[in-house]
Coordinates of C-alpha atoms in Angstrom, one line a residue:
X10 CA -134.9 -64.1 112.2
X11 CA -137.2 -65.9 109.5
X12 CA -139.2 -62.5 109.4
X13 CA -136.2 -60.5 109.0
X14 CA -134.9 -63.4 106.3
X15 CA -138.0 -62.6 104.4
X16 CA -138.5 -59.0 104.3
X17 CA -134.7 -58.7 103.8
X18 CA -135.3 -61.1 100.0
X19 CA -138.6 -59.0 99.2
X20 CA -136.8 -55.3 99.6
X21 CA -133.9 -56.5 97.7
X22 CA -134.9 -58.8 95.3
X23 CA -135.2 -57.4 91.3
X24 CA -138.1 -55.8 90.4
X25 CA -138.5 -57.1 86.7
X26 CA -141.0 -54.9 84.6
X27 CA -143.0 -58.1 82.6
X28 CA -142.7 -56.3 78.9
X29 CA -145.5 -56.5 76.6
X30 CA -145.5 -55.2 72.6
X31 CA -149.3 -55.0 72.3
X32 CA -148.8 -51.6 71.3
X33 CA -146.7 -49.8 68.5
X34 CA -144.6 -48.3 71.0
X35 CA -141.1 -48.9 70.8
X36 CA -139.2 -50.8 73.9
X37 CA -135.8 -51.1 74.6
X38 CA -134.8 -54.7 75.5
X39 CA -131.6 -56.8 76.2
X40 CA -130.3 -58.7 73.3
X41 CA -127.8 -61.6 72.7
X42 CA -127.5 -64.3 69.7
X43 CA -127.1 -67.9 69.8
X44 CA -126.5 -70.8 66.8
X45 CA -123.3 -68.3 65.9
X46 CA -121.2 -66.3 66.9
X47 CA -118.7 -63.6 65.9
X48 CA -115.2 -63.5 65.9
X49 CA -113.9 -61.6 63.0
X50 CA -116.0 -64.1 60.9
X51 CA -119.3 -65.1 61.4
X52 CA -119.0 -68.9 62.9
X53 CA -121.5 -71.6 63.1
X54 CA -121.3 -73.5 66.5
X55 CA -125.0 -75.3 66.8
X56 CA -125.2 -79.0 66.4
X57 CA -128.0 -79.0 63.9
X58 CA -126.3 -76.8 60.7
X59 CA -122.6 -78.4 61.6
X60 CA -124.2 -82.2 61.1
X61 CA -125.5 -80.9 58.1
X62 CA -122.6 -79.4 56.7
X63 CA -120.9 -82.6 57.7
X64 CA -123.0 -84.8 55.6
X65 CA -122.6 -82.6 52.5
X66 CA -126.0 -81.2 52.7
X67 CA -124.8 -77.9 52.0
X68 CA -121.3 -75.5 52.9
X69 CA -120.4 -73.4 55.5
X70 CA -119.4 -71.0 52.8
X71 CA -122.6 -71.2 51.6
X72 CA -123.9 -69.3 55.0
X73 CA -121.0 -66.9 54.8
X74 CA -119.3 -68.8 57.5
X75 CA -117.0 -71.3 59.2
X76 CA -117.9 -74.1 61.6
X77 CA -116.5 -74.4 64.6
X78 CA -114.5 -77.1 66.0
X79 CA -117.3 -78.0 68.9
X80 CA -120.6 -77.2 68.1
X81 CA -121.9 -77.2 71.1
X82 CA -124.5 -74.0 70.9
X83 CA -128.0 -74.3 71.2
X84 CA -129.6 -75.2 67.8
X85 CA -133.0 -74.0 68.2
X86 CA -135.2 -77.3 67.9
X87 CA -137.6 -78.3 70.6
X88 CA -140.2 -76.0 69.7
X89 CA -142.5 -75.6 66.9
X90 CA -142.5 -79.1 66.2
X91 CA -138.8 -79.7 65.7
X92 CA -138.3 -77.6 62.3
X93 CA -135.0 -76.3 61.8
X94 CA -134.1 -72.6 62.5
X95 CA -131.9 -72.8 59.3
X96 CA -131.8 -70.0 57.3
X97 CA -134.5 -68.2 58.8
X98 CA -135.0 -64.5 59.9
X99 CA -135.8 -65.0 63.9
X100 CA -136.0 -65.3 67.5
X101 CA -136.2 -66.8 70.6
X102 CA -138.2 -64.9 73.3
X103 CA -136.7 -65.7 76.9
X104 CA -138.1 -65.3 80.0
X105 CA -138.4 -62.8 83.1
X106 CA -136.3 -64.8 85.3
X107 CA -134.0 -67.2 84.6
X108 CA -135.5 -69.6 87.3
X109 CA -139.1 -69.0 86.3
X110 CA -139.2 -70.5 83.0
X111 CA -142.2 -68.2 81.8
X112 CA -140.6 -67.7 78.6
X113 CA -142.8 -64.7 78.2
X114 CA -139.7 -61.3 78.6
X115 CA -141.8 -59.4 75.4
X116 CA -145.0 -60.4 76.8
X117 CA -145.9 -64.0 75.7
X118 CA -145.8 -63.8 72.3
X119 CA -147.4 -66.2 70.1
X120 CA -145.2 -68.8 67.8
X121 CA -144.5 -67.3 64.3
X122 CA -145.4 -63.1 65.7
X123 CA -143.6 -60.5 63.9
X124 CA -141.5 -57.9 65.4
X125 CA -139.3 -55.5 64.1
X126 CA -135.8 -55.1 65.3
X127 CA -133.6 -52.0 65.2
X128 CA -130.2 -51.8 65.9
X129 CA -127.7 -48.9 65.2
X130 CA -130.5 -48.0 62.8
X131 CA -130.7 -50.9 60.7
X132 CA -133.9 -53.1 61.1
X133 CA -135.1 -56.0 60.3
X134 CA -138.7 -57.7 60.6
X135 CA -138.5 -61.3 62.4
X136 CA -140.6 -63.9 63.8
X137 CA -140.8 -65.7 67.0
X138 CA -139.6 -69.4 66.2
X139 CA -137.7 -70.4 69.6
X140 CA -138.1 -69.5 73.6
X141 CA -135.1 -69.5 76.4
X142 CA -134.6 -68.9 80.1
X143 CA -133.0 -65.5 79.4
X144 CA -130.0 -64.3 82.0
X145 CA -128.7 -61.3 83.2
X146 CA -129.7 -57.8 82.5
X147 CA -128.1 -56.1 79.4
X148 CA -126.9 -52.6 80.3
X149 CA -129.3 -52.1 82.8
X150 CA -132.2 -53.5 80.4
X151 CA -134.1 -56.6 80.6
X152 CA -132.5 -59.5 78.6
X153 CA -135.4 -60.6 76.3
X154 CA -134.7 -61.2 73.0
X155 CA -132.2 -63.8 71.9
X156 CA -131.8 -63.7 68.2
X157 CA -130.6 -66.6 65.3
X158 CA -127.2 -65.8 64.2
X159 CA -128.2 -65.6 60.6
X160 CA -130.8 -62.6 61.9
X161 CA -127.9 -61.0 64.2
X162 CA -125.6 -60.7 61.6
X163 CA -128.0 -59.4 59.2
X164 CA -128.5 -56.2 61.4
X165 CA -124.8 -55.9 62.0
X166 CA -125.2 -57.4 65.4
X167 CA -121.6 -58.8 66.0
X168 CA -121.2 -57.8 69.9
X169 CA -123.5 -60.4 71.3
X170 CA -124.7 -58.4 74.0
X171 CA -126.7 -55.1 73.4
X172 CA -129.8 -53.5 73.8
X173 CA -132.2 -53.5 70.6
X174 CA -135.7 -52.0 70.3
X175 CA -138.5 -53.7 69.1
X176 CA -142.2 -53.5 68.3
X177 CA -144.9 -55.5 66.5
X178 CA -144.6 -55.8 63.1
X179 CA -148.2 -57.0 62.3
X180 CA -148.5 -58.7 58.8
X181 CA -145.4 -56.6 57.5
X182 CA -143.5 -59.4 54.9
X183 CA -140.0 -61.0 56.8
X184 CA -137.3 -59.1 55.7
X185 CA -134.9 -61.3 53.3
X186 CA -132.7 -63.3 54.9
X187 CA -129.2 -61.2 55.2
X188 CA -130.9 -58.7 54.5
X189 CA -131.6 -55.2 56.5
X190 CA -133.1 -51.5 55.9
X191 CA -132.2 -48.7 57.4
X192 CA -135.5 -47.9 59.5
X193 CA -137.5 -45.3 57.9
X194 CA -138.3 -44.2 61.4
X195 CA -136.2 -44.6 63.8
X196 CA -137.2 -46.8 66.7
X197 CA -134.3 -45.1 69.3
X198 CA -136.1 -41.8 68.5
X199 CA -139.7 -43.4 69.9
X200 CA -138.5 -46.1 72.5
X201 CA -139.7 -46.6 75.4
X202 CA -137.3 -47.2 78.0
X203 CA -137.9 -50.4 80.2
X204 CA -135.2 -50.4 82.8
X205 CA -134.6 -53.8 84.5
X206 CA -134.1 -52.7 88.0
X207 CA -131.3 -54.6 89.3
X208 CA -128.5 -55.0 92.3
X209 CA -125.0 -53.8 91.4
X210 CA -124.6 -57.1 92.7
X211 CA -126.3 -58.3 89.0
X212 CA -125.3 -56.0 86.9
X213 CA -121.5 -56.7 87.6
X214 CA -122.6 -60.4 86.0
X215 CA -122.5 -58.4 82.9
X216 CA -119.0 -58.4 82.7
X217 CA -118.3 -62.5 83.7
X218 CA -121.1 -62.7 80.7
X219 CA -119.6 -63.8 77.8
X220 CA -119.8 -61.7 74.7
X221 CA -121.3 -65.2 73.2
X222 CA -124.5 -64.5 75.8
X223 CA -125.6 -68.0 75.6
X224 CA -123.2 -70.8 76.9
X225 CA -126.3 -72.1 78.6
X226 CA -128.4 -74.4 76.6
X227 CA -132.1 -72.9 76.3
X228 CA -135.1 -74.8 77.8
X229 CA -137.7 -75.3 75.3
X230 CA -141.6 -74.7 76.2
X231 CA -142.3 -78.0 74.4
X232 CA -143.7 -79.3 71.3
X233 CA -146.4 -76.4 70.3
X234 CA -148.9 -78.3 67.8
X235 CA -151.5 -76.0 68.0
X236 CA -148.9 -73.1 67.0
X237 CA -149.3 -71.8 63.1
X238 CA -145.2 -72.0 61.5
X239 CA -144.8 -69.0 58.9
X240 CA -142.7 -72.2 57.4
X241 CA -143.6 -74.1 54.2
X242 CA -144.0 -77.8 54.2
X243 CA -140.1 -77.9 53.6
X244 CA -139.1 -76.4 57.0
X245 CA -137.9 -73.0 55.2
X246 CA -139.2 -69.8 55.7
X247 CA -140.6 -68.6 52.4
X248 CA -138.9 -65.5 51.0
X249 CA -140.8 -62.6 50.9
X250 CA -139.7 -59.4 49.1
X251 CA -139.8 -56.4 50.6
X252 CA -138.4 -53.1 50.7
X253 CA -139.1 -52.2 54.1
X254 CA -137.9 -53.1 57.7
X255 CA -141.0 -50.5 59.2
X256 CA -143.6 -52.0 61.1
X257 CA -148.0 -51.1 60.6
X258 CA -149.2 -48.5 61.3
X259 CA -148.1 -44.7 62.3
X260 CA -146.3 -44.4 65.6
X261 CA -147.0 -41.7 68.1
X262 CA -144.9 -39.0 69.7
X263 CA -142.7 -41.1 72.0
X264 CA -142.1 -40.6 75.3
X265 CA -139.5 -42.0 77.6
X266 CA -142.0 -43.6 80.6
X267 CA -138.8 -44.8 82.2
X268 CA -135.6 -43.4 82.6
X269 CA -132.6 -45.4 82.8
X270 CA -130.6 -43.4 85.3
X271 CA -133.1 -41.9 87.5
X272 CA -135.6 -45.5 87.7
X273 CA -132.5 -47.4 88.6
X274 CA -131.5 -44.9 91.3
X275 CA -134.3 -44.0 93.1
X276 CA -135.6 -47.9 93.1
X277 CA -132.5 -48.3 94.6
X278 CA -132.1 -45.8 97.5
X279 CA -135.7 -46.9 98.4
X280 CA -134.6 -49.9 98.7
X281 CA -131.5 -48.9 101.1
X282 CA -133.9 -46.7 102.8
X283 CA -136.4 -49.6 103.7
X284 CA -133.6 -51.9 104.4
X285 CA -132.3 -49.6 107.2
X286 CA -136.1 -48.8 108.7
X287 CA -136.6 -52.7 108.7
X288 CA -133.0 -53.2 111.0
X289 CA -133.6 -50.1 113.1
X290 CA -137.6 -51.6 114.1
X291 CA -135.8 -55.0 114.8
X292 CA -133.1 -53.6 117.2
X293 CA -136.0 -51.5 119.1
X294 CA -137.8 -54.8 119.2
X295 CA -134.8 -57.2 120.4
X296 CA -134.1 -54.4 123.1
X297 CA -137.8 -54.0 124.1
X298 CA -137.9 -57.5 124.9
X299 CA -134.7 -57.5 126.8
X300 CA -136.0 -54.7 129.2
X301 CA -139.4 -56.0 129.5
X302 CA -138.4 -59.9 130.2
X303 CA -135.4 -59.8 131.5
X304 CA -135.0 -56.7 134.0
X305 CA -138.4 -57.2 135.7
X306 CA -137.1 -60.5 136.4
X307 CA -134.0 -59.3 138.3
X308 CA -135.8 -56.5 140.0
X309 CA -138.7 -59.0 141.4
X310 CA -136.2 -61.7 142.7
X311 CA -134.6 -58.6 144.4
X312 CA -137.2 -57.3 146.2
X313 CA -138.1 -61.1 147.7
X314 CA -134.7 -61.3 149.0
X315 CA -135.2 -58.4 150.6
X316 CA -138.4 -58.8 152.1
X317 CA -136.5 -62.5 153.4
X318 CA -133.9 -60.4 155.2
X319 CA -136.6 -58.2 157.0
X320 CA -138.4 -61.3 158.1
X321 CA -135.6 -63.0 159.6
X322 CA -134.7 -60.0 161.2
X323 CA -138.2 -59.5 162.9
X324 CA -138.0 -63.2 164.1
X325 CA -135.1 -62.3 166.2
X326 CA -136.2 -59.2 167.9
X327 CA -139.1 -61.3 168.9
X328 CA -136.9 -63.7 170.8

């Protein structure tokens, strides 16, 4: 039973692709925002930016936005020494599995690394200044890539829970904050596809997700010291003019390497497939014991009962 407990987990248990962005390839990832959220106005929710507002430090209005009444969403500090994510163009990256805490979804990016984001064909350049447990998939996509509210709504990313494409950016400038370009080549046209292979069982999460993505409060991978902020000594990100969202260096002719559809499906009837061989080997082994123990057993006591009866009887034709 503990055999069949285990190979039973292994066959169906997600088989997350780890991502990784060291090349200019483009990859399709699972998004969702946090700090904010949309709700036919951009609202700030994180503790950090509504104390300020409430001491006067500056306005809500000022962000292009409204507070909300609790506050309660994460607010980004706990990594990077503490500075602020306020008004800055970034990211969190999250992690493989929720319950593994690798905080490494893109690859294990280092603190302050700049990727460009597309989405609906708008892009913006952003840098790594935050890490989180992650969740479920995204549409069948790995859930990576959790961006600030100031950088989702710059790219028009109001739903809360998509899928974006990324790549490096290299030492391409941030793009402004509120701010986007329309991507002088298209990422969706170059992407390649990395398909979270999931249960249904998982992907039906998707729709008790809310559209927020991030109730949960992210886990932080510490105080990084040794970690170089793209931040000045104020604790804002310096603003860098530029007139383009594209990343270094020419991309080549993308290919899909995984396809949504066909990956999810075959990983899937495999699965079903092993699943059934692993039951049907189990049964022949249950009933192979039960013929080999048990039956020889009754046959043997059978056969000394007889040969009893045959004694006895030859006992009394001797008398």
């Amino acid at each position: 039973m503990i055999i069949f407990s285990l190979v039973f987990s292994v066959v169906t248990s997600p088989n997350v692709r780890s991502l990784s962005l060291s090349s200019g390839t483009p990859i399709s990832v699972g998004a969702t925002y946090y700090g904010g959220e949309y709700n036919g106005q951009w609202v700030i929710d994180n503790v950090n930016q509504c104390s300020r507002i409430a001491n006067g430090e500056f306005t809500a209005s000022s962000l292009g936005a409204v507070v909300d009444t609790v506050c309660d969403d994460d607010n980004g500090l706990g990594y990077q020494n503490d500075v602020p994510l306020h008004n800055t163009v970034s990211f969190a990256e999250l992690s493989n599995n929720p319950s593994s805490h690798d905080f490494s979804a893109l690859g294990g990016l280092s603190a302050g690394t700049r990727v460009e984001i597309e989405y609906n064909g708008r892009c913006v350049v952003a840098e790594k200044r935050d890490v989180g447990l992650g969740g479920s998939a995204v549409n069948g996509h790995l859930r990576a890539i959790d961006l600030w509210w100031q950088t989702a709504r710059s790219l028009g990313f109001t739903n809360g829970f998509d899928v974006v494409n990324v790549r490096l950016a290299g030492s391409t400038p941030l793009t402004p904050l509120g701010q986007s370009v329309k991507c002088s080549t298209p990422l969706s046209s170059q992407r390649q596809v990395v398909v979270d292979e999931l249960t249904s069982q998982k992907q039906a999460n998707n729709g008790q997700t809310s559209t927020r993505g991030n109730t949960k409060k992210q886990a932080k991978a510490g105080a990084s010291g040794n970690s170089q902020s793209t931040t000045n000594t104020t604790g804002k990100v310096s603003s860098e003019a530029t007139n383009t969202g594209a990343s270094n260096g020419v991309l080549s002719t993308g290919i899909s390497v995984f396809d949504d559809n066909s990956t999810k499906g075959i990983s899937q009837y495999y699965r079903l497939l092993v699943l059934i061989v692993v039951i049907i080997l189990i049964t022949c082994a249950i009933w192979w014991y039960r013929f080999k123990r048990i039956k020889p057993k009754k046959a043997s006591k059978a056969k000394s009962i007889k040969g009893f009866r045959r004694k006895k009887h030859r006992t009394k034709k001797r008398k």
